[in-house]
Amino acid sequence: MFSYRHAFHAGNHADVLKHAIFVHILDYYNHKETPYWVIDTHAGAGIYDLTSDWATQNGEFTEGLDRLLGAESMPALIERYLQCVQHFNPDGVANFYPGSPWLALHLLRETDRLHLFEMHPSEINVLRDNLAQQGRRAIEQTTLHEVDGFTGLKSLLPPQPRRSIVLIDPSYENKNDYRAALLSIKENLARFSTGCYAIWHPLVQRLEAQEMVRSLENLDVKWIHASLAVSKPADDGYGLHGSGMFVINPPWTLHKALNEAMPWLVKILGQDERAAYTLTLSPSAEAPAVAKRVKKNRHIKRAGKPSPKTSTDSGLKTP
């Protein structure tokens, strides 16, 4: 159960979707002065060196983050996300990729708090060392929990400030994670119904994955669900061909931002003609539901790194 290390996948297409949405939610919560908590059930190492052997072994960031750099007509959701990534790369070269804990630390205010769950015996040590280098304020704002995030989450809800963003993004290497994620959402909505819950999930050919999404969509709450497929599923049935973010009690601004960003992401991150997105809302949401399939633009380069030309929005270059 401890074979997964996110360093192998940092900055891939799934991270782009997950973290762009996460940044938007953080910005929205910062509009109100009342403090809030961010709770990350599967924190990982916090930040990743894209020049390391682990990151370059598969080079998944070349099909994710790298494809955004220098791209034209960038939607606001992606521009803002890249601004946050750039913060951790002051020399203008995207050598470091911030995971959700570091994006949160970057945007949290002094009165806000960050709770990180990680039980991988190696990752928790790397996370602790990385945090120690962030300075006194980050250390004081952050509480590390070396326990299972699904179990530990229950002890933190409802949060003291009555505002929270909960990010649930296990690796799903263990198929039981699908059921655990769904049960966690149901249990914790009963404890704290007004919190924002963001659940990341992979697009894989596994029955448990499809059943979890269907069950989430049947919840009697407001939600928005965005999924991005970058390619057709593999013939052997294995591998990640896309991912999705299911957000309960989402910011009212998120639908419009995603409606602009998702077609663009298909064009930039799509790898073949099966690249597509879906964007749906719960029946109780105000805006009408959207579900579209967008074909891959054949003129977009399919493989390799994009041009080193920098985006006028982010200023970042490919490492």
C-alpha positions as protocol buffer text, in pm:
chain_id: "A"
residue {
  index: 1
  type: MET
  ca { x: 0 y: 0 z: 0 }
}
residue {
  index: 2
  type: PHE
  ca { x: 303 y: 230 z: 23 }
}
residue {
  index: 3
  type: SER
  ca { x: 432 y: 186 z: -332 }
}
residue {
  index: 4
  type: TYR
  ca { x: 283 y: 511 z: -464 }
}
residue {
  index: 5
  type: ARG
  ca { x: 507 y: 821 z: -471 }
}
residue {
  index: 6
  type: HIS
  ca { x: 365 y: 1132 z: -632 }
}
residue {
  index: 7
  type: ALA
  ca { x: 709 y: 1252 z: -738 }
}
residue {
  index: 8
  type: PHE
  ca { x: 679 y: 1019 z: -1038 }
}
residue {
  index: 9
  type: HIS
  ca { x: 364 y: 1204 z: -1153 }
}
residue {
  index: 10
  type: ALA
  ca { x: 416 y: 1563 z: -1038 }
}
residue {
  index: 11
  type: GLY
  ca { x: 296 y: 1825 z: -1283 }
}
residue {
  index: 12
  type: ASN
  ca { x: 106 y: 1584 z: -1507 }
}
residue {
  index: 13
  type: HIS
  ca { x: -231 y: 1658 z: -1669 }
}
residue {
  index: 14
  type: ALA
  ca { x: -417 y: 1541 z: -1357 }
}
residue {
  index: 15
  type: ASP
  ca { x: -225 y: 1785 z: -1139 }
}
residue {
  index: 16
  type: VAL
  ca { x: -304 y: 2069 z: -1378 }
}
residue {
  index: 17
  type: LEU
  ca { x: -679 y: 2013 z: -1349 }
}
residue {
  index: 18
  type: LYS
  ca { x: -675 y: 1945 z: -975 }
}
residue {
  index: 19
  type: HIS
  ca { x: -455 y: 2234 z: -875 }
}
residue {
  index: 20
  type: ALA
  ca { x: -608 y: 2492 z: -1108 }
}
residue {
  index: 21
  type: ILE
  ca { x: -944 y: 2424 z: -943 }
}
residue {
  index: 22
  type: PHE
  ca { x: -787 y: 2417 z: -596 }
}
residue {
  index: 23
  type: VAL
  ca { x: -627 y: 2759 z: -646 }
}
residue {
  index: 24
  type: HIS
  ca { x: -961 y: 2902 z: -762 }
}
residue {
  index: 25
  type: ILE
  ca { x: -1131 y: 2773 z: -447 }
}
residue {
  index: 26
  type: LEU
  ca { x: -858 y: 2917 z: -225 }
}
residue {
  index: 27
  type: ASP
  ca { x: -886 y: 3258 z: -392 }
}
residue {
  index: 28
  type: TYR
  ca { x: -1262 y: 3252 z: -343 }
}
residue {
  index: 29
  type: TYR
  ca { x: -1231 y: 3172 z: 27 }
}
residue {
  index: 30
  type: ASN
  ca { x: -986 y: 3460 z: 69 }
}
residue {
  index: 31
  type: HIS
  ca { x: -1252 y: 3711 z: -36 }
}
residue {
  index: 32
  type: LYS
  ca { x: -1411 y: 3683 z: 309 }
}
residue {
  index: 33
  type: GLU
  ca { x: -1219 y: 3793 z: 619 }
}
residue {
  index: 34
  type: THR
  ca { x: -1335 y: 3500 z: 834 }
}
residue {
  index: 35
  type: PRO
  ca { x: -1053 y: 3246 z: 885 }
}
residue {
  index: 36
  type: TYR
  ca { x: -1077 y: 2897 z: 741 }
}
residue {
  index: 37
  type: TRP
  ca { x: -898 y: 2564 z: 748 }
}
residue {
  index: 38
  type: VAL
  ca { x: -756 y: 2369 z: 457 }
}
residue {
  index: 39
  type: ILE
  ca { x: -750 y: 1995 z: 521 }
}
residue {
  index: 40
  type: ASP
  ca { x: -554 y: 1773 z: 281 }
}
residue {
  index: 41
  type: THR
  ca { x: -618 y: 1402 z: 342 }
}
residue {
  index: 42
  type: HIS
  ca { x: -328 y: 1280 z: 124 }
}
residue {
  index: 43
  type: ALA
  ca { x: -62 y: 1548 z: 135 }
}
residue {
  index: 44
  type: GLY
  ca { x: 239 y: 1376 z: -25 }
}
residue {
  index: 45
  type: ALA
  ca { x: 577 y: 1552 z: -7 }
}
residue {
  index: 46
  type: GLY
  ca { x: 441 y: 1905 z: -57 }
}
residue {
  index: 47
  type: ILE
  ca { x: 675 y: 2019 z: -335 }
}
residue {
  index: 48
  type: TYR
  ca { x: 860 y: 1829 z: -608 }
}
residue {
  index: 49
  type: ASP
  ca { x: 1184 y: 1878 z: -798 }
}
residue {
  index: 50
  type: LEU
  ca { x: 1105 y: 1823 z: -1166 }
}
residue {
  index: 51
  type: THR
  ca { x: 1476 y: 1770 z: -1241 }
}
residue {
  index: 52
  type: SER
  ca { x: 1501 y: 1475 z: -999 }
}
residue {
  index: 53
  type: ASP
  ca { x: 1544 y: 1117 z: -1118 }
}
residue {
  index: 54
  type: TRP
  ca { x: 1196 y: 1030 z: -999 }
}
residue {
  index: 55
  type: ALA
  ca { x: 1023 y: 1310 z: -1186 }
}
residue {
  index: 56
  type: THR
  ca { x: 1224 y: 1257 z: -1506 }
}
residue {
  index: 57
  type: GLN
  ca { x: 1182 y: 880 z: -1505 }
}
residue {
  index: 58
  type: ASN
  ca { x: 844 y: 908 z: -1676 }
}
residue {
  index: 59
  type: GLY
  ca { x: 855 y: 1281 z: -1746 }
}
residue {
  index: 60
  type: GLU
  ca { x: 480 y: 1313 z: -1700 }
}
residue {
  index: 61
  type: PHE
  ca { x: 510 y: 1689 z: -1653 }
}
residue {
  index: 62
  type: THR
  ca { x: 597 y: 1718 z: -2023 }
}
residue {
  index: 63
  type: GLU
  ca { x: 237 y: 1615 z: -2101 }
}
residue {
  index: 64
  type: GLY
  ca { x: 95 y: 1843 z: -1833 }
}
residue {
  index: 65
  type: LEU
  ca { x: 256 y: 2159 z: -1700 }
}
residue {
  index: 66
  type: ASP
  ca { x: 504 y: 2194 z: -1987 }
}
residue {
  index: 67
  type: ARG
  ca { x: 227 y: 2206 z: -2245 }
}
residue {
  index: 68
  type: LEU
  ca { x: 77 y: 2511 z: -2078 }
}
residue {
  index: 69
  type: LEU
  ca { x: 396 y: 2714 z: -2091 }
}
residue {
  index: 70
  type: GLY
  ca { x: 392 y: 2951 z: -2383 }
}
residue {
  index: 71
  type: ALA
  ca { x: 39 y: 2856 z: -2485 }
}
residue {
  index: 72
  type: GLU
  ca { x: -180 y: 3129 z: -2630 }
}
residue {
  index: 73
  type: SER
  ca { x: -528 y: 3255 z: -2534 }
}
residue {
  index: 74
  type: MET
  ca { x: -488 y: 3125 z: -2181 }
}
residue {
  index: 75
  type: PRO
  ca { x: -811 y: 3131 z: -1974 }
}
residue {
  index: 76
  type: ALA
  ca { x: -806 y: 3311 z: -1639 }
}
residue {
  index: 77
  type: LEU
  ca { x: -828 y: 2988 z: -1436 }
}
residue {
  index: 78
  type: ILE
  ca { x: -504 y: 2859 z: -1589 }
}
residue {
  index: 79
  type: GLU
  ca { x: -328 y: 3194 z: -1585 }
}
residue {
  index: 80
  type: ARG
  ca { x: -389 y: 3224 z: -1211 }
}
residue {
  index: 81
  type: TYR
  ca { x: -270 y: 2867 z: -1151 }
}
residue {
  index: 82
  type: LEU
  ca { x: 54 y: 2933 z: -1339 }
}
residue {
  index: 83
  type: GLN
  ca { x: 110 y: 3250 z: -1138 }
}
residue {
  index: 84
  type: CYS
  ca { x: 112 y: 3034 z: -825 }
}
residue {
  index: 85
  type: VAL
  ca { x: 350 y: 2782 z: -981 }
}
residue {
  index: 86
  type: GLN
  ca { x: 578 y: 3068 z: -1083 }
}
residue {
  index: 87
  type: HIS
  ca { x: 600 y: 3182 z: -720 }
}
residue {
  index: 88
  type: PHE
  ca { x: 804 y: 2869 z: -649 }
}
residue {
  index: 89
  type: ASN
  ca { x: 1024 y: 2923 z: -954 }
}
residue {
  index: 90
  type: PRO
  ca { x: 1152 y: 3280 z: -919 }
}
residue {
  index: 91
  type: ASP
  ca { x: 1423 y: 3224 z: -1181 }
}
residue {
  index: 92
  type: GLY
  ca { x: 1151 y: 3178 z: -1443 }
}
residue {
  index: 93
  type: VAL
  ca { x: 1228 y: 2811 z: -1515 }
}
residue {
  index: 94
  type: ALA
  ca { x: 968 y: 2554 z: -1402 }
}
residue {
  index: 95
  type: ASN
  ca { x: 1201 y: 2324 z: -1209 }
}
residue {
  index: 96
  type: PHE
  ca { x: 984 y: 2290 z: -898 }
}
residue {
  index: 97
  type: TYR
  ca { x: 622 y: 2184 z: -883 }
}
residue {
  index: 98
  type: PRO
  ca { x: 411 y: 2283 z: -580 }
}
residue {
  index: 99
  type: GLY
  ca { x: 166 y: 2021 z: -459 }
}
residue {
  index: 100
  type: SER
  ca { x: -160 y: 2119 z: -292 }
}
residue {
  index: 101
  type: PRO
  ca { x: 2 y: 2180 z: 52 }
}
residue {
  index: 102
  type: TRP
  ca { x: 244 y: 2434 z: -94 }
}
residue {
  index: 103
  type: LEU
  ca { x: -25 y: 2604 z: -301 }
}
residue {
  index: 104
  type: ALA
  ca { x: -228 y: 2636 z: 17 }
}
residue {
  index: 105
  type: LEU
  ca { x: 69 y: 2774 z: 215 }
}
residue {
  index: 106
  type: HIS
  ca { x: 124 y: 3031 z: -59 }
}
residue {
  index: 107
  type: LEU
  ca { x: -233 y: 3159 z: -46 }
}
residue {
  index: 108
  type: LEU
  ca { x: -336 y: 3115 z: 317 }
}
residue {
  index: 109
  type: ARG
  ca { x: -352 y: 3423 z: 536 }
}
residue {
  index: 110
  type: GLU
  ca { x: -205 y: 3445 z: 885 }
}
residue {
  index: 111
  type: THR
  ca { x: -534 y: 3355 z: 1051 }
}
residue {
  index: 112
  type: ASP
  ca { x: -595 y: 3046 z: 835 }
}
residue {
  index: 113
  type: ARG
  ca { x: -470 y: 2697 z: 919 }
}
residue {
  index: 114
  type: LEU
  ca { x: -347 y: 2397 z: 720 }
}
residue {
  index: 115
  type: HIS
  ca { x: -392 y: 2034 z: 828 }
}
residue {
  index: 116
  type: LEU
  ca { x: -194 y: 1773 z: 635 }
}
residue {
  index: 117
  type: PHE
  ca { x: -247 y: 1399 z: 657 }
}
residue {
  index: 118
  type: GLU
  ca { x: 22 y: 1165 z: 528 }
}
residue {
  index: 119
  type: MET
  ca { x: 103 y: 814 z: 649 }
}
residue {
  index: 120
  type: HIS
  ca { x: 356 y: 701 z: 389 }
}
residue {
  index: 121
  type: PRO
  ca { x: 667 y: 631 z: 601 }
}
residue {
  index: 122
  type: SER
  ca { x: 901 y: 805 z: 355 }
}
residue {
  index: 123
  type: GLU
  ca { x: 673 y: 1082 z: 229 }
}
residue {
  index: 124
  type: ILE
  ca { x: 592 y: 1209 z: 578 }
}
residue {
  index: 125
  type: ASN
  ca { x: 963 y: 1257 z: 648 }
}
residue {
  index: 126
  type: VAL
  ca { x: 1016 y: 1441 z: 320 }
}
residue {
  index: 127
  type: LEU
  ca { x: 708 y: 1653 z: 390 }
}
residue {
  index: 128
  type: ARG
  ca { x: 836 y: 1735 z: 740 }
}
residue {
  index: 129
  type: ASP
  ca { x: 1180 y: 1833 z: 606 }
}
residue {
  index: 130
  type: ASN
  ca { x: 1029 y: 2043 z: 328 }
}
residue {
  index: 131
  type: LEU
  ca { x: 803 y: 2222 z: 574 }
}
residue {
  index: 132
  type: ALA
  ca { x: 1095 y: 2297 z: 805 }
}
residue {
  index: 133
  type: GLN
  ca { x: 1255 y: 2497 z: 524 }
}
residue {
  index: 134
  type: GLN
  ca { x: 951 y: 2720 z: 475 }
}
residue {
  index: 135
  type: GLY
  ca { x: 1004 y: 2934 z: 780 }
}
residue {
  index: 136
  type: ARG
  ca { x: 840 y: 2991 z: 1115 }
}
residue {
  index: 137
  type: ARG
  ca { x: 504 y: 3113 z: 989 }
}
residue {
  index: 138
  type: ALA
  ca { x: 446 y: 2806 z: 771 }
}
residue {
  index: 139
  type: ILE
  ca { x: 542 y: 2575 z: 1056 }
}
residue {
  index: 140
  type: GLU
  ca { x: 307 y: 2750 z: 1298 }
}
residue {
  index: 141
  type: GLN
  ca { x: 20 y: 2747 z: 1048 }
}
residue {
  index: 142
  type: THR
  ca { x: 53 y: 2378 z: 966 }
}
residue {
  index: 143
  type: THR
  ca { x: -31 y: 2064 z: 1160 }
}
residue {
  index: 144
  type: LEU
  ca { x: 102 y: 1732 z: 1032 }
}
residue {
  index: 145
  type: HIS
  ca { x: -100 y: 1420 z: 1104 }
}
residue {
  index: 146
  type: GLU
  ca { x: 80 y: 1090 z: 1050 }
}
residue {
  index: 147
  type: VAL
  ca { x: -242 y: 889 z: 1029 }
}
residue {
  index: 148
  type: ASP
  ca { x: -486 y: 778 z: 762 }
}
residue {
  index: 149
  type: GLY
  ca { x: -657 y: 1084 z: 619 }
}
residue {
  index: 150
  type: PHE
  ca { x: -995 y: 918 z: 581 }
}
residue {
  index: 151
  type: THR
  ca { x: -998 y: 832 z: 952 }
}
residue {
  index: 152
  type: GLY
  ca { x: -833 y: 1147 z: 1077 }
}
residue {
  index: 153
  type: LEU
  ca { x: -1061 y: 1385 z: 888 }
}
residue {
  index: 154
  type: LYS
  ca { x: -1349 y: 1299 z: 1118 }
}
residue {
  index: 155
  type: SER
  ca { x: -1161 y: 1438 z: 1418 }
}
residue {
  index: 156
  type: LEU
  ca { x: -1130 y: 1784 z: 1259 }
}
residue {
  index: 157
  type: LEU
  ca { x: -1489 y: 1843 z: 1152 }
}
residue {
  index: 158
  type: PRO
  ca { x: -1667 y: 2064 z: 1216 }
}
residue {
  index: 159
  type: PRO
  ca { x: -1372 y: 2305 z: 1210 }
}
residue {
  index: 160
  type: GLN
  ca { x: -1340 y: 2572 z: 1477 }
}
residue {
  index: 161
  type: PRO
  ca { x: -1380 y: 2866 z: 1235 }
}
residue {
  index: 162
  type: ARG
  ca { x: -1680 y: 2695 z: 1068 }
}
residue {
  index: 163
  type: ARG
  ca { x: -1519 y: 2734 z: 725 }
}
residue {
  index: 164
  type: SER
  ca { x: -1308 y: 2472 z: 555 }
}
residue {
  index: 165
  type: ILE
  ca { x: -1178 y: 2337 z: 227 }
}
residue {
  index: 166
  type: VAL
  ca { x: -1124 y: 1961 z: 231 }
}
residue {
  index: 167
  type: LEU
  ca { x: -915 y: 1808 z: -46 }
}
residue {
  index: 168
  type: ILE
  ca { x: -946 y: 1432 z: -87 }
}
residue {
  index: 169
  type: ASP
  ca { x: -705 y: 1291 z: -345 }
}
residue {
  index: 170
  type: PRO
  ca { x: -577 y: 941 z: -267 }
}
residue {
  index: 171
  type: SER
  ca { x: -376 y: 751 z: -527 }
}
residue {
  index: 172
  type: TYR
  ca { x: -655 y: 492 z: -568 }
}
residue {
  index: 173
  type: GLU
  ca { x: -387 y: 227 z: -615 }
}
residue {
  index: 174
  type: ASN
  ca { x: -590 y: 31 z: -364 }
}
residue {
  index: 175
  type: LYS
  ca { x: -939 y: -12 z: -509 }
}
residue {
  index: 176
  type: ASN
  ca { x: -1081 y: 21 z: -158 }
}
residue {
  index: 177
  type: ASP
  ca { x: -994 y: 392 z: -175 }
}
residue {
  index: 178
  type: TYR
  ca { x: -1300 y: 452 z: -393 }
}
residue {
  index: 179
  type: ARG
  ca { x: -1534 y: 323 z: -126 }
}
residue {
  index: 180
  type: ALA
  ca { x: -1335 y: 492 z: 150 }
}
residue {
  index: 181
  type: ALA
  ca { x: -1355 y: 830 z: -26 }
}
residue {
  index: 182
  type: LEU
  ca { x: -1731 y: 799 z: -76 }
}
residue {
  index: 183
  type: LEU
  ca { x: -1794 y: 692 z: 284 }
}
residue {
  index: 184
  type: SER
  ca { x: -1574 y: 974 z: 410 }
}
residue {
  index: 185
  type: ILE
  ca { x: -1777 y: 1230 z: 216 }
}
residue {
  index: 186
  type: LYS
  ca { x: -2108 y: 1095 z: 343 }
}
residue {
  index: 187
  type: GLU
  ca { x: -1991 y: 1079 z: 706 }
}
residue {
  index: 188
  type: ASN
  ca { x: -1832 y: 1421 z: 709 }
}
residue {
  index: 189
  type: LEU
  ca { x: -2118 y: 1597 z: 532 }
}
residue {
  index: 190
  type: ALA
  ca { x: -2327 y: 1482 z: 827 }
}
residue {
  index: 191
  type: ARG
  ca { x: -2073 y: 1647 z: 1059 }
}
residue {
  index: 192
  type: PHE
  ca { x: -2020 y: 1961 z: 856 }
}
residue {
  index: 193
  type: SER
  ca { x: -2260 y: 2011 z: 568 }
}
residue {
  index: 194
  type: THR
  ca { x: -2143 y: 2357 z: 459 }
}
residue {
  index: 195
  type: GLY
  ca { x: -1776 y: 2282 z: 399 }
}
residue {
  index: 196
  type: CYS
  ca { x: -1624 y: 2273 z: 52 }
}
residue {
  index: 197
  type: TYR
  ca { x: -1514 y: 1919 z: -37 }
}
residue {
  index: 198
  type: ALA
  ca { x: -1297 y: 1866 z: -345 }
}
residue {
  index: 199
  type: ILE
  ca { x: -1255 y: 1503 z: -449 }
}
residue {
  index: 200
  type: TRP
  ca { x: -1003 y: 1414 z: -718 }
}
residue {
  index: 201
  type: HIS
  ca { x: -1054 y: 1090 z: -909 }
}
residue {
  index: 202
  type: PRO
  ca { x: -877 y: 914 z: -1196 }
}
residue {
  index: 203
  type: LEU
  ca { x: -1034 y: 822 z: -1529 }
}
residue {
  index: 204
  type: VAL
  ca { x: -950 y: 454 z: -1543 }
}
residue {
  index: 205
  type: GLN
  ca { x: -1127 y: 144 z: -1667 }
}
residue {
  index: 206
  type: ARG
  ca { x: -1231 y: 23 z: -1326 }
}
residue {
  index: 207
  type: LEU
  ca { x: -1588 y: -34 z: -1212 }
}
residue {
  index: 208
  type: GLU
  ca { x: -1521 y: 110 z: -867 }
}
residue {
  index: 209
  type: ALA
  ca { x: -1421 y: 444 z: -1018 }
}
residue {
  index: 210
  type: GLN
  ca { x: -1742 y: 475 z: -1216 }
}
residue {
  index: 211
  type: GLU
  ca { x: -1958 y: 368 z: -923 }
}
residue {
  index: 212
  type: MET
  ca { x: -1799 y: 626 z: -692 }
}
residue {
  index: 213
  type: VAL
  ca { x: -1875 y: 912 z: -932 }
}
residue {
  index: 214
  type: ARG
  ca { x: -2235 y: 797 z: -981 }
}
residue {
  index: 215
  type: SER
  ca { x: -2282 y: 779 z: -604 }
}
residue {
  index: 216
  type: LEU
  ca { x: -2137 y: 1127 z: -556 }
}
residue {
  index: 217
  type: GLU
  ca { x: -2372 y: 1264 z: -821 }
}
residue {
  index: 218
  type: ASN
  ca { x: -2668 y: 1120 z: -632 }
}
residue {
  index: 219
  type: LEU
  ca { x: -2587 y: 1314 z: -316 }
}
residue {
  index: 220
  type: ASP
  ca { x: -2848 y: 1573 z: -220 }
}
residue {
  index: 221
  type: VAL
  ca { x: -2602 y: 1863 z: -218 }
}
residue {
  index: 222
  type: LYS
  ca { x: -2479 y: 2128 z: -457 }
}
residue {
  index: 223
  type: TRP
  ca { x: -2187 y: 2004 z: -663 }
}
residue {
  index: 224
  type: ILE
  ca { x: -1990 y: 2059 z: -981 }
}
residue {
  index: 225
  type: HIS
  ca { x: -1803 y: 1786 z: -1163 }
}
residue {
  index: 226
  type: ALA
  ca { x: -1531 y: 1848 z: -1422 }
}
residue {
  index: 227
  type: SER
  ca { x: -1347 y: 1567 z: -1598 }
}
residue {
  index: 228
  type: LEU
  ca { x: -1073 y: 1581 z: -1858 }
}
residue {
  index: 229
  type: ALA
  ca { x: -979 y: 1288 z: -2081 }
}
residue {
  index: 230
  type: VAL
  ca { x: -651 y: 1348 z: -2263 }
}
residue {
  index: 231
  type: SER
  ca { x: -653 y: 1028 z: -2470 }
}
residue {
  index: 232
  type: LYS
  ca { x: -844 y: 713 z: -2545 }
}
residue {
  index: 233
  type: PRO
  ca { x: -822 y: 436 z: -2284 }
}
residue {
  index: 234
  type: ALA
  ca { x: -534 y: 195 z: -2330 }
}
residue {
  index: 235
  type: ASP
  ca { x: -612 y: -130 z: -2513 }
}
residue {
  index: 236
  type: ASP
  ca { x: -490 y: -337 z: -2217 }
}
residue {
  index: 237
  type: GLY
  ca { x: -727 y: -156 z: -1980 }
}
residue {
  index: 238
  type: TYR
  ca { x: -451 y: -10 z: -1767 }
}
residue {
  index: 239
  type: GLY
  ca { x: -321 y: 342 z: -1725 }
}
residue {
  index: 240
  type: LEU
  ca { x: -461 y: 687 z: -1658 }
}
residue {
  index: 241
  type: HIS
  ca { x: -627 y: 850 z: -1958 }
}
residue {
  index: 242
  type: GLY
  ca { x: -767 y: 1145 z: -1766 }
}
residue {
  index: 243
  type: SER
  ca { x: -901 y: 1263 z: -1433 }
}
residue {
  index: 244
  type: GLY
  ca { x: -1182 y: 1454 z: -1270 }
}
residue {
  index: 245
  type: MET
  ca { x: -1260 y: 1690 z: -983 }
}
residue {
  index: 246
  type: PHE
  ca { x: -1588 y: 1663 z: -796 }
}
residue {
  index: 247
  type: VAL
  ca { x: -1650 y: 1972 z: -581 }
}
residue {
  index: 248
  type: ILE
  ca { x: -1925 y: 1982 z: -321 }
}
residue {
  index: 249
  type: ASN
  ca { x: -2047 y: 2328 z: -215 }
}
residue {
  index: 250
  type: PRO
  ca { x: -1834 y: 2490 z: -487 }
}
residue {
  index: 251
  type: PRO
  ca { x: -1772 y: 2863 z: -526 }
}
residue {
  index: 252
  type: TRP
  ca { x: -2044 y: 3013 z: -744 }
}
residue {
  index: 253
  type: THR
  ca { x: -1766 y: 3147 z: -969 }
}
residue {
  index: 254
  type: LEU
  ca { x: -1621 y: 2804 z: -1048 }
}
residue {
  index: 255
  type: HIS
  ca { x: -1864 y: 2697 z: -1319 }
}
residue {
  index: 256
  type: LYS
  ca { x: -1798 y: 3000 z: -1536 }
}
residue {
  index: 257
  type: ALA
  ca { x: -1421 y: 2964 z: -1491 }
}
residue {
  index: 258
  type: LEU
  ca { x: -1432 y: 2597 z: -1589 }
}
residue {
  index: 259
  type: ASN
  ca { x: -1667 y: 2661 z: -1879 }
}
residue {
  index: 260
  type: GLU
  ca { x: -1395 y: 2884 z: -2025 }
}
residue {
  index: 261
  type: ALA
  ca { x: -1100 y: 2665 z: -1929 }
}
residue {
  index: 262
  type: MET
  ca { x: -1207 y: 2308 z: -2010 }
}
residue {
  index: 263
  type: PRO
  ca { x: -1226 y: 2338 z: -2394 }
}
residue {
  index: 264
  type: TRP
  ca { x: -886 y: 2510 z: -2389 }
}
residue {
  index: 265
  type: LEU
  ca { x: -737 y: 2234 z: -2174 }
}
residue {
  index: 266
  type: VAL
  ca { x: -862 y: 1973 z: -2420 }
}
residue {
  index: 267
  type: LYS
  ca { x: -681 y: 2149 z: -2704 }
}
residue {
  index: 268
  type: ILE
  ca { x: -359 y: 2199 z: -2511 }
}
residue {
  index: 269
  type: LEU
  ca { x: -338 y: 1873 z: -2315 }
}
residue {
  index: 270
  type: GLY
  ca { x: -521 y: 1638 z: -2552 }
}
residue {
  index: 271
  type: GLN
  ca { x: -305 y: 1362 z: -2699 }
}
residue {
  index: 272
  type: ASP
  ca { x: -538 y: 1212 z: -2960 }
}
residue {
  index: 273
  type: GLU
  ca { x: -882 y: 1247 z: -3117 }
}
residue {
  index: 274
  type: ARG
  ca { x: -1052 y: 1103 z: -2806 }
}
residue {
  index: 275
  type: ALA
  ca { x: -952 y: 1398 z: -2589 }
}
residue {
  index: 276
  type: ALA
  ca { x: -1267 y: 1545 z: -2433 }
}
residue {
  index: 277
  type: TYR
  ca { x: -1416 y: 1704 z: -2126 }
}
residue {
  index: 278
  type: THR
  ca { x: -1739 y: 1697 z: -1928 }
}
residue {
  index: 279
  type: LEU
  ca { x: -1871 y: 1970 z: -1704 }
}
residue {
  index: 280
  type: THR
  ca { x: -2187 y: 1898 z: -1507 }
}
residue {
  index: 281
  type: LEU
  ca { x: -2376 y: 2055 z: -1220 }
}
residue {
  index: 282
  type: SER
  ca { x: -2613 y: 1918 z: -960 }
}
residue {
  index: 283
  type: PRO
  ca { x: -2985 y: 1975 z: -1025 }
}
residue {
  index: 284
  type: SER
  ca { x: -2991 y: 2225 z: -737 }
}
residue {
  index: 285
  type: ALA
  ca { x: -2722 y: 2443 z: -891 }
}
residue {
  index: 286
  type: GLU
  ca { x: -2832 y: 2764 z: -1061 }
}
residue {
  index: 287
  type: ALA
  ca { x: -2650 y: 2735 z: -1395 }
}
residue {
  index: 288
  type: PRO
  ca { x: -2763 y: 2480 z: -1656 }
}
residue {
  index: 289
  type: ALA
  ca { x: -2562 y: 2160 z: -1682 }
}
residue {
  index: 290
  type: VAL
  ca { x: -2305 y: 2129 z: -1957 }
}
residue {
  index: 291
  type: ALA
  ca { x: -2171 y: 1809 z: -2107 }
}
residue {
  index: 292
  type: LYS
  ca { x: -1955 y: 1838 z: -2414 }
}
residue {
  index: 293
  type: ARG
  ca { x: -1706 y: 1640 z: -2616 }
}
residue {
  index: 294
  type: VAL
  ca { x: -1438 y: 1845 z: -2787 }
}
residue {
  index: 295
  type: LYS
  ca { x: -1219 y: 1684 z: -3048 }
}
residue {
  index: 296
  type: LYS
  ca { x: -847 y: 1728 z: -3034 }
}
residue {
  index: 297
  type: ASN
  ca { x: -719 y: 1996 z: -3267 }
}
residue {
  index: 298
  type: ARG
  ca { x: -504 y: 1804 z: -3513 }
}
residue {
  index: 299
  type: HIS
  ca { x: -276 y: 2104 z: -3554 }
}
residue {
  index: 300
  type: ILE
  ca { x: -168 y: 2089 z: -3191 }
}
residue {
  index: 301
  type: LYS
  ca { x: 162 y: 1910 z: -3149 }
}
residue {
  index: 302
  type: ARG
  ca { x: 97 y: 1564 z: -3009 }
}
residue {
  index: 303
  type: ALA
  ca { x: 425 y: 1477 z: -2845 }
}
residue {
  index: 304
  type: GLY
  ca { x: 734 y: 1633 z: -2696 }
}
residue {
  index: 305
  type: LYS
  ca { x: 782 y: 1957 z: -2511 }
}
residue {
  index: 306
  type: PRO
  ca { x: 626 y: 2282 z: -2630 }
}
residue {
  index: 307
  type: SER
  ca { x: 826 y: 2572 z: -2757 }
}
residue {
  index: 308
  type: PRO
  ca { x: 1043 y: 2735 z: -2490 }
}
residue {
  index: 309
  type: LYS
  ca { x: 868 y: 3062 z: -2567 }
}
residue {
  index: 310
  type: THR
  ca { x: 729 y: 3195 z: -2242 }
}
residue {
  index: 311
  type: SER
  ca { x: 369 y: 3286 z: -2181 }
}
residue {
  index: 312
  type: THR
  ca { x: 307 y: 3654 z: -2124 }
}
residue {
  index: 313
  type: ASP
  ca { x: 81 y: 3541 z: -1841 }
}
residue {
  index: 314
  type: SER
  ca { x: 314 y: 3319 z: -1637 }
}
residue {
  index: 315
  type: GLY
  ca { x: 667 y: 3403 z: -1739 }
}
residue {
  index: 316
  type: LEU
  ca { x: 766 y: 3039 z: -1683 }
}
residue {
  index: 317
  type: LYS
  ca { x: 983 y: 2834 z: -1914 }
}
residue {
  index: 318
  type: THR
  ca { x: 1019 y: 2462 z: -1959 }
}
residue {
  index: 319
  type: PRO
  ca { x: 1299 y: 2318 z: -1743 }
}
